[in-house]
Amino acid sequence: MKDLKHLFFFENLLQEAYNETVMQAVKKGRRALGYTCYYIPEVLLNLEGCFSVRLRAPRSASPDMATYYVTNRNCPFSRAFLERAIEGGYNFISAFIGSETCAAMDRAQEHLSLLNLIQTPGFFIKHLDVPLKDDIRSIEHYENQLKIKILKPLSDVFGIKTDEAAIRESIDRHNELCRIISEIGQLRKKNPPVISGYEFSIIQLVSLVCPHDAVIDKIKETAEELKSRKPDEKNPYRVRVVVAGSEIDDPYFIKLIEDCGALVVADRYCYGSFPGRETIDIGENESALRAVARHYLKTSQCPRFMNHEKVDHRPVYIKSLFEDFKADGVIIEAMKFCEFWGYEKALCSHILMNEMNVPCCTIEKEYTIGSYGQLRTRFQAFVESLELKKLNAAV
């Protein structure tokens, strides 16, 4: 397929957290607000005068300094995050919003404060107490946390408007971006494909780590370009897969899977679009903040949720993506030492394979992929098993 016009530009934006678009926005006086988890509503960090940056640690090396503080048995994502903060890689942010969702990230965020790593004037750190359920009481508690831990300090410290009108305007802008990303994502259903999973992961990541107004026009152009893009005469992919799991913010991991012959058609992982790019609807007589709180708790598929309804629904959700995108299998990833996804990977793959007849491949990996060899072998074997399954079904 012909290269996408803006792909090289997008790829370059992912080389550093403090990329060109972020740098320009900060120079104009806008406040960069860092976060790492879906539990922090992106839409509330994009009120007028500030913008969200979902933090990553691209091109990480060995996290030696971070390991001194949090041990080498902590999640490698949290260690890479802390290492990059110690290196000064996040010195551009004006605030960091975290959540009490994962012990490893809690410790990394705690050291961000204890070591006084960021010296930006007015810098503050807030941690949300996020419920483990999504019932009405949980939504009310979450809404109160958003008010106290995000809206109030943004107003008090930086003078950001956080009233009903301001939140509604931010929701409108957020929904516009979500509709475009979702429109592009739906093109992955086509066979032969007009967009690869790698290309989509680039676009999705850019929408998370850059000011939206700095990239939305180019994303719109890309959406239009894809409508007339001609697929390769010969489909380069042998099978189609859904990828689920924890923090996957390296598009070259997706490229590795696709180099083994498996087109990634749906991204059910942290930093992916399922969930993440659903529009926020405001109900009748519902405040904008309540709508945000309800939306993020209801749509979240995080394995931290332990109520039966959420636990039972997570494999059902993955199977729905498997069927909707006409996939042949599912790859479930877990970051090494990730407690939540360690359990989820085992439980979800068991249910999918034994109760839903969905072929699965489960892997555990480091944050930075130092050696592709072992993963490549696993993916190639999985692709071959899926091909064999298709051949047997055709007999």
Tab-separated table of C-alpha atoms in Angstrom:
chain	number	residue	atom	x	y	z
A	1	MET	CA	0.000	0.000	0.000
A	2	LYS	CA	1.077	3.572	-0.601
A	3	ASP	CA	2.559	5.199	2.524
A	4	LEU	CA	0.204	7.472	4.450
A	5	LYS	CA	1.031	11.143	3.949
A	6	HIS	CA	1.444	12.005	7.643
A	7	LEU	CA	2.744	8.684	8.979
A	8	PHE	CA	6.395	9.787	9.174
A	9	PHE	CA	5.353	12.952	11.025
A	10	PHE	CA	3.278	10.902	13.468
A	11	GLU	CA	6.101	8.404	14.022
A	12	ASN	CA	8.513	11.210	14.905
A	13	LEU	CA	6.080	12.584	17.494
A	14	LEU	CA	6.303	9.285	19.372
A	15	GLN	CA	10.081	9.368	19.785
A	16	GLU	CA	9.933	11.577	22.902
A	17	ALA	CA	7.311	12.520	25.473
A	18	TYR	CA	8.306	16.170	25.002
A	19	ASN	CA	7.614	16.166	21.288
A	20	GLU	CA	7.305	19.059	18.853
A	21	THR	CA	3.559	19.646	19.350
A	22	VAL	CA	3.831	19.513	23.151
A	23	MET	CA	6.788	21.904	23.089
A	24	GLN	CA	4.881	24.439	20.987
A	25	ALA	CA	1.803	24.270	23.230
A	26	VAL	CA	3.880	24.749	26.407
A	27	LYS	CA	5.672	27.745	24.851
A	28	LYS	CA	2.263	29.320	24.236
A	29	GLY	CA	1.518	29.097	27.960
A	30	ARG	CA	-0.793	26.085	27.961
A	31	ARG	CA	-0.488	23.634	30.854
A	32	ALA	CA	0.615	20.085	30.051
A	33	LEU	CA	-1.107	17.606	32.378
A	34	GLY	CA	0.504	14.160	32.611
A	35	TYR	CA	-1.296	10.893	33.344
A	36	THR	CA	-0.792	7.197	32.580
A	37	CYS	CA	-4.117	5.434	33.135
A	38	TYR	CA	-7.582	5.268	31.556
A	39	TYR	CA	-9.046	5.901	35.018
A	40	ILE	CA	-7.950	9.544	34.623
A	41	PRO	CA	-10.539	11.087	32.274
A	42	GLU	CA	-8.599	12.500	29.340
A	43	VAL	CA	-11.485	14.861	28.589
A	44	LEU	CA	-11.097	16.740	31.915
A	45	LEU	CA	-7.404	17.347	31.208
A	46	ASN	CA	-8.275	19.083	27.942
A	47	LEU	CA	-10.210	22.018	29.304
A	48	GLU	CA	-9.363	25.358	27.705
A	49	GLY	CA	-5.854	26.438	28.726
A	50	CYS	CA	-4.447	22.948	29.337
A	51	PHE	CA	-3.975	19.677	27.504
A	52	SER	CA	-3.463	16.005	28.336
A	53	VAL	CA	-0.271	14.017	27.751
A	54	ARG	CA	-0.469	10.298	28.389
A	55	LEU	CA	3.077	9.665	29.508
A	56	ARG	CA	5.334	7.016	28.000
A	57	ALA	CA	9.030	6.230	28.221
A	58	PRO	CA	9.990	5.613	24.587
A	59	ARG	CA	13.422	4.178	23.775
A	60	SER	CA	13.996	3.198	27.400
A	61	ALA	CA	17.230	1.527	28.442
A	62	SER	CA	17.849	-0.368	31.689
A	63	PRO	CA	15.982	1.390	34.563
A	64	ASP	CA	18.863	1.153	37.039
A	65	MET	CA	18.093	4.299	39.044
A	66	ALA	CA	14.389	3.534	39.333
A	67	THR	CA	15.125	-0.045	40.370
A	68	TYR	CA	17.099	1.302	43.335
A	69	TYR	CA	13.880	2.869	44.649
A	70	VAL	CA	11.221	0.329	43.681
A	71	THR	CA	13.122	-3.019	43.237
A	72	ASN	CA	13.457	-5.088	40.077
A	73	ARG	CA	10.348	-7.116	40.870
A	74	ASN	CA	8.060	-4.202	40.171
A	75	CYS	CA	6.229	-3.772	36.894
A	76	PRO	CA	8.749	-2.702	34.202
A	77	PHE	CA	6.391	0.009	32.952
A	78	SER	CA	6.370	1.708	36.364
A	79	ARG	CA	10.162	1.464	36.584
A	80	ALA	CA	10.628	2.880	33.079
A	81	PHE	CA	8.241	5.708	33.967
A	82	LEU	CA	10.170	6.568	37.145
A	83	GLU	CA	13.529	6.261	35.371
A	84	ARG	CA	12.409	8.727	32.699
A	85	ALA	CA	11.196	11.117	35.391
A	86	ILE	CA	14.577	10.892	37.169
A	87	GLU	CA	16.286	11.611	33.836
A	88	GLY	CA	14.215	14.789	33.518
A	89	GLY	CA	12.050	13.544	30.671
A	90	TYR	CA	8.814	14.910	32.158
A	91	ASN	CA	10.013	18.328	33.288
A	92	PHE	CA	7.573	20.024	30.915
A	93	ILE	CA	4.385	18.919	32.714
A	94	SER	CA	2.565	21.281	35.064
A	95	ALA	CA	0.770	18.528	36.986
A	96	PHE	CA	0.550	14.771	37.220
A	97	ILE	CA	-2.773	13.066	37.883
A	98	GLY	CA	-2.502	9.488	39.110
A	99	SER	CA	-4.860	6.939	40.597
A	100	GLU	CA	-4.764	4.359	43.359
A	101	THR	CA	-5.165	1.497	40.935
A	102	CYS	CA	-1.882	-0.419	40.917
A	103	ALA	CA	0.665	-0.800	43.722
A	104	ALA	CA	3.642	-0.606	41.343
A	105	MET	CA	2.515	2.662	39.753
A	106	ASP	CA	1.512	3.998	43.170
A	107	ARG	CA	5.119	3.583	44.316
A	108	ALA	CA	6.501	5.179	41.153
A	109	GLN	CA	4.129	8.135	41.508
A	110	GLU	CA	5.005	8.409	45.201
A	111	HIS	CA	8.714	8.755	44.347
A	112	LEU	CA	7.862	11.367	41.737
A	113	SER	CA	6.740	13.444	44.718
A	114	LEU	CA	9.272	12.309	47.349
A	115	LEU	CA	12.259	12.983	45.110
A	116	ASN	CA	10.814	16.339	44.018
A	117	LEU	CA	11.659	15.463	40.425
A	118	ILE	CA	9.639	18.107	38.581
A	119	GLN	CA	10.308	21.792	39.226
A	120	THR	CA	7.680	23.397	36.979
A	121	PRO	CA	6.154	26.444	38.767
A	122	GLY	CA	2.915	25.453	40.495
A	123	PHE	CA	3.487	21.747	39.818
A	124	PHE	CA	1.221	19.425	41.784
A	125	ILE	CA	0.478	15.702	41.991
A	126	LYS	CA	-2.947	14.280	42.757
A	127	HIS	CA	-4.007	10.666	43.278
A	128	LEU	CA	-7.588	9.604	42.706
A	129	ASP	CA	-9.234	6.984	44.878
A	130	VAL	CA	-10.974	5.001	42.137
A	131	PRO	CA	-13.813	2.592	43.031
A	132	LEU	CA	-13.659	-1.124	42.335
A	133	LYS	CA	-17.250	-1.178	41.058
A	134	ASP	CA	-19.377	0.900	38.688
A	135	ASP	CA	-22.686	1.117	40.576
A	136	ILE	CA	-24.346	4.444	41.383
A	137	ARG	CA	-22.521	4.930	44.691
A	138	SER	CA	-19.205	4.271	42.969
A	139	ILE	CA	-20.045	6.789	40.251
A	140	GLU	CA	-20.935	9.390	42.894
A	141	HIS	CA	-17.665	8.772	44.746
A	142	TYR	CA	-15.657	8.909	41.511
A	143	GLU	CA	-17.381	12.148	40.479
A	144	ASN	CA	-16.449	13.673	43.828
A	145	GLN	CA	-12.837	12.562	43.364
A	146	LEU	CA	-12.728	14.181	39.919
A	147	LYS	CA	-14.075	17.399	41.410
A	148	ILE	CA	-11.634	17.493	44.351
A	149	LYS	CA	-8.497	16.044	42.734
A	150	ILE	CA	-8.695	17.475	39.189
A	151	LEU	CA	-11.121	20.351	38.730
A	152	LYS	CA	-10.490	22.201	41.990
A	153	PRO	CA	-6.665	22.303	41.752
A	154	LEU	CA	-6.821	23.214	38.057
A	155	SER	CA	-9.027	26.160	38.952
A	156	ASP	CA	-7.193	27.173	42.138
A	157	VAL	CA	-3.606	26.801	40.889
A	158	PHE	CA	-3.827	27.638	37.191
A	159	GLY	CA	-7.102	29.553	36.888
A	160	ILE	CA	-8.592	27.030	34.447
A	161	LYS	CA	-12.352	27.351	33.901
A	162	THR	CA	-13.978	24.166	35.179
A	163	ASP	CA	-17.680	25.046	35.109
A	164	GLU	CA	-20.452	23.139	33.340
A	165	ALA	CA	-20.034	25.044	30.064
A	166	ALA	CA	-16.266	24.467	30.002
A	167	ILE	CA	-16.657	20.716	30.565
A	168	ARG	CA	-19.337	20.451	27.869
A	169	GLU	CA	-17.086	22.254	25.381
A	170	SER	CA	-14.257	19.851	26.197
A	171	ILE	CA	-16.592	16.877	25.731
A	172	ASP	CA	-17.611	18.180	22.300
A	173	ARG	CA	-13.966	18.474	21.205
A	174	HIS	CA	-13.171	15.056	22.691
A	175	ASN	CA	-16.113	13.429	20.909
A	176	GLU	CA	-15.031	14.861	17.568
A	177	LEU	CA	-11.603	13.254	17.923
A	178	CYS	CA	-13.142	9.960	19.098
A	179	ARG	CA	-15.448	9.805	16.085
A	180	ILE	CA	-12.544	10.283	13.667
A	181	ILE	CA	-10.329	7.684	15.398
A	182	SER	CA	-13.237	5.216	15.517
A	183	GLU	CA	-13.983	5.811	11.836
A	184	ILE	CA	-10.364	4.981	10.995
A	185	GLY	CA	-10.436	1.973	13.316
A	186	GLN	CA	-13.503	0.535	11.595
A	187	LEU	CA	-11.512	0.336	8.350
A	188	ARG	CA	-9.591	-2.562	9.919
A	189	LYS	CA	-12.663	-4.690	9.205
A	190	LYS	CA	-11.928	-4.560	5.474
A	191	ASN	CA	-10.373	-7.579	3.832
A	192	PRO	CA	-7.946	-7.033	2.192
A	193	PRO	CA	-7.012	-4.259	4.629
A	194	VAL	CA	-6.513	-0.588	3.744
A	195	ILE	CA	-4.737	0.155	7.037
A	196	SER	CA	-2.406	-1.965	9.144
A	197	GLY	CA	-2.625	-2.403	12.892
A	198	TYR	CA	0.786	-0.729	13.165
A	199	GLU	CA	-0.448	2.372	11.325
A	200	PHE	CA	-3.569	2.550	13.454
A	201	SER	CA	-1.555	2.175	16.667
A	202	ILE	CA	0.584	5.147	15.581
A	203	ILE	CA	-2.498	7.307	15.007
A	204	GLN	CA	-4.121	6.235	18.285
A	205	LEU	CA	-0.950	6.899	20.296
A	206	VAL	CA	-0.458	10.312	18.717
A	207	SER	CA	-3.997	11.234	19.769
A	208	LEU	CA	-3.070	10.382	23.372
A	209	VAL	CA	0.304	12.106	23.687
A	210	CYS	CA	-0.189	15.340	21.715
A	211	PRO	CA	-2.465	18.365	22.128
A	212	HIS	CA	-5.564	17.389	20.165
A	213	ASP	CA	-5.819	20.630	18.240
A	214	ALA	CA	-2.230	20.169	17.003
A	215	VAL	CA	-2.905	16.835	15.310
A	216	ILE	CA	-6.636	16.572	14.608
A	217	ASP	CA	-6.440	18.168	11.156
A	218	LYS	CA	-3.770	15.706	10.051
A	219	ILE	CA	-5.779	12.806	11.504
A	220	LYS	CA	-8.814	14.043	9.540
A	221	GLU	CA	-6.707	14.180	6.380
A	222	THR	CA	-5.551	10.636	7.055
A	223	ALA	CA	-9.161	9.474	7.449
A	224	GLU	CA	-10.006	10.967	4.051
A	225	GLU	CA	-6.859	9.506	2.491
A	226	LEU	CA	-7.772	6.022	3.721
A	227	LYS	CA	-11.171	6.163	2.016
A	228	SER	CA	-9.493	6.026	-1.389
A	229	ARG	CA	-6.408	4.018	-0.460
A	230	LYS	CA	-5.988	0.907	-2.562
A	231	PRO	CA	-5.029	-2.297	-0.720
A	232	ASP	CA	-2.169	-4.500	-1.864
A	233	GLU	CA	-3.060	-6.849	-4.714
A	234	LYS	CA	-1.933	-9.748	-2.569
A	235	ASN	CA	-2.948	-9.664	1.083
A	236	PRO	CA	0.346	-9.719	3.064
A	237	TYR	CA	-1.361	-11.131	6.169
A	238	ARG	CA	-2.193	-14.756	6.757
A	239	VAL	CA	-4.562	-14.329	9.730
A	240	ARG	CA	-6.349	-11.609	11.708
A	241	VAL	CA	-5.940	-11.171	15.478
A	242	VAL	CA	-7.226	-9.127	18.396
A	243	VAL	CA	-4.549	-7.982	20.852
A	244	ALA	CA	-5.563	-7.537	24.504
A	245	GLY	CA	-3.472	-6.740	27.552
A	246	SER	CA	-1.755	-4.153	29.694
A	247	GLU	CA	0.431	-1.176	28.738
A	248	ILE	CA	1.326	-1.484	25.064
A	249	ASP	CA	2.616	1.904	23.985
A	250	ASP	CA	5.280	0.684	21.567
A	251	PRO	CA	3.882	0.445	18.010
A	252	TYR	CA	6.834	-1.747	17.035
A	253	PHE	CA	5.366	-4.500	19.212
A	254	ILE	CA	2.315	-4.409	16.940
A	255	LYS	CA	4.621	-4.355	13.914
A	256	LEU	CA	6.386	-7.454	15.241
A	257	ILE	CA	3.077	-9.334	15.339
A	258	GLU	CA	2.216	-8.190	11.820
A	259	ASP	CA	5.664	-9.111	10.492
A	260	CYS	CA	4.795	-12.663	11.578
A	261	GLY	CA	1.745	-12.598	9.295
A	262	ALA	CA	-1.029	-11.594	11.729
A	263	LEU	CA	-2.946	-8.383	11.025
A	264	VAL	CA	-3.900	-6.681	14.319
A	265	VAL	CA	-7.525	-5.688	13.787
A	266	ALA	CA	-8.526	-4.598	17.306
A	267	ASP	CA	-6.573	-3.095	20.214
A	268	ARG	CA	-8.075	-4.067	23.600
A	269	TYR	CA	-5.169	-2.927	25.747
A	270	CYS	CA	-4.047	0.067	27.798
A	271	TYR	CA	-3.263	2.884	25.337
A	272	GLY	CA	-5.544	1.217	22.769
A	273	SER	CA	-8.895	2.382	21.417
A	274	PHE	CA	-11.063	-0.365	22.999
A	275	PRO	CA	-12.056	1.171	25.307
A	276	GLY	CA	-10.820	4.709	24.869
A	277	ARG	CA	-12.401	6.188	21.785
A	278	GLU	CA	-16.099	5.893	22.598
A	279	THR	CA	-17.989	9.190	22.572
A	280	ILE	CA	-19.322	10.574	25.857
A	281	ASP	CA	-23.107	11.037	25.955
A	282	ILE	CA	-24.704	13.400	28.458
A	283	GLY	CA	-28.068	12.162	29.678
A	284	GLU	CA	-31.175	14.254	30.188
A	285	ASN	CA	-30.904	16.267	33.425
A	286	GLU	CA	-27.369	14.923	33.889
A	287	SER	CA	-24.426	17.201	34.616
A	288	ALA	CA	-21.397	17.039	32.332
A	289	LEU	CA	-19.165	15.903	35.207
A	290	ARG	CA	-21.563	13.107	36.174
A	291	ALA	CA	-21.633	11.994	32.532
A	292	VAL	CA	-17.826	11.848	32.485
A	293	ALA	CA	-17.695	9.857	35.730
A	294	ARG	CA	-20.365	7.423	34.540
A	295	HIS	CA	-18.756	7.012	31.116
A	296	TYR	CA	-15.268	6.143	32.321
A	297	LEU	CA	-16.396	3.716	35.023
A	298	LYS	CA	-18.917	1.983	32.769
A	299	THR	CA	-16.659	1.661	29.727
A	300	SER	CA	-13.479	0.646	31.565
A	301	GLN	CA	-12.400	-2.952	31.014
A	302	CYS	CA	-9.593	-2.831	33.591
A	303	PRO	CA	-9.015	-6.162	35.417
A	304	ARG	CA	-8.858	-4.152	38.636
A	305	PHE	CA	-12.689	-4.224	38.636
A	306	MET	CA	-13.677	-7.220	40.740
A	307	ASN	CA	-17.476	-7.182	40.752
A	308	HIS	CA	-18.946	-10.268	39.062
A	309	GLU	CA	-20.609	-8.328	36.248
A	310	LYS	CA	-17.311	-6.761	35.165
A	311	VAL	CA	-15.328	-9.988	35.557
A	312	ASP	CA	-17.860	-11.956	33.500
A	313	HIS	CA	-18.110	-9.255	30.842
A	314	ARG	CA	-14.395	-8.864	30.054
A	315	PRO	CA	-13.980	-12.102	28.039
A	316	VAL	CA	-17.382	-11.456	26.440
A	317	TYR	CA	-16.112	-8.032	25.343
A	318	ILE	CA	-12.991	-9.547	23.772
A	319	LYS	CA	-15.086	-12.189	22.014
A	320	SER	CA	-17.366	-9.462	20.635
A	321	LEU	CA	-14.313	-7.746	19.111
A	322	PHE	CA	-13.117	-11.122	17.809
A	323	GLU	CA	-16.436	-11.649	16.023
A	324	ASP	CA	-17.037	-8.044	14.950
A	325	PHE	CA	-13.617	-7.700	13.311
A	326	LYS	CA	-13.716	-11.257	11.912
A	327	ALA	CA	-10.517	-12.251	13.693
A	328	ASP	CA	-8.991	-15.716	13.693
A	329	GLY	CA	-7.432	-15.542	17.150
A	330	VAL	CA	-6.587	-13.451	20.210
A	331	ILE	CA	-3.190	-12.542	21.646
A	332	ILE	CA	-3.314	-11.687	25.365
A	333	GLU	CA	-0.286	-9.845	26.740
A	334	ALA	CA	0.706	-9.146	30.327
A	335	MET	CA	3.557	-6.987	31.516
A	336	LYS	CA	6.026	-8.906	33.656
A	337	PHE	CA	5.114	-8.732	37.386
A	338	CYS	CA	1.708	-7.198	36.556
A	339	GLU	CA	-0.553	-8.648	39.235
A	340	PHE	CA	-3.872	-7.673	37.658
A	341	TRP	CA	-3.073	-8.755	34.104
A	342	GLY	CA	-1.238	-11.844	35.327
A	343	TYR	CA	-4.506	-13.160	36.756
A	344	GLU	CA	-6.578	-11.749	33.904
A	345	LYS	CA	-4.413	-13.364	31.233
A	346	ALA	CA	-4.864	-16.809	32.802
A	347	LEU	CA	-8.588	-16.489	33.536
A	348	CYS	CA	-9.589	-14.754	30.318
A	349	SER	CA	-7.639	-17.076	28.022
A	350	HIS	CA	-9.111	-20.120	29.812
A	351	ILE	CA	-12.667	-18.848	29.317
A	352	LEU	CA	-12.081	-17.787	25.714
A	353	MET	CA	-10.480	-21.078	24.684
A	354	ASN	CA	-12.492	-23.583	26.707
A	355	GLU	CA	-15.920	-21.961	26.911
A	356	MET	CA	-16.041	-19.728	23.823
A	357	ASN	CA	-13.880	-21.675	21.365
A	358	VAL	CA	-11.660	-18.668	20.648
A	359	PRO	CA	-7.990	-19.526	19.900
A	360	CYS	CA	-5.611	-17.653	22.213
A	361	CYS	CA	-1.904	-17.025	22.554
A	362	THR	CA	-0.719	-15.674	25.926
A	363	ILE	CA	2.607	-13.930	26.445
A	364	GLU	CA	4.467	-12.068	29.176
A	365	LYS	CA	6.914	-9.340	28.235
A	366	GLU	CA	9.122	-6.535	29.483
A	367	TYR	CA	8.202	-2.911	28.839
A	368	THR	CA	11.101	-2.540	26.414
A	369	ILE	CA	11.450	-5.411	23.965
A	370	GLY	CA	15.160	-6.173	24.135
A	371	SER	CA	15.035	-9.376	22.095
A	372	TYR	CA	12.410	-10.092	19.467
A	373	GLY	CA	13.489	-13.701	18.905
A	374	GLN	CA	11.391	-15.514	21.499
A	375	LEU	CA	8.276	-13.434	20.851
A	376	ARG	CA	8.674	-13.829	17.102
A	377	THR	CA	8.810	-17.614	17.517
A	378	ARG	CA	5.648	-17.614	19.657
A	379	PHE	CA	3.739	-15.443	17.190
A	380	GLN	CA	4.859	-17.444	14.161
A	381	ALA	CA	3.751	-20.678	15.823
A	382	PHE	CA	0.374	-19.136	16.710
A	383	VAL	CA	-0.135	-17.913	13.134
A	384	GLU	CA	0.631	-21.387	11.800
A	385	SER	CA	-1.815	-22.981	14.255
A	386	LEU	CA	-4.552	-20.563	13.153
A	387	GLU	CA	-3.848	-21.306	9.496
A	388	LEU	CA	-4.060	-25.029	10.204
A	389	LYS	CA	-7.361	-24.523	12.013
A	390	LYS	CA	-8.763	-22.668	8.979
A	391	LEU	CA	-7.584	-25.396	6.615
A	392	ASN	CA	-9.158	-28.118	8.749
A	393	ALA	CA	-12.419	-26.182	8.909
A	394	ALA	CA	-12.481	-25.923	5.120
A	395	VAL	CA	-12.153	-29.697	4.623
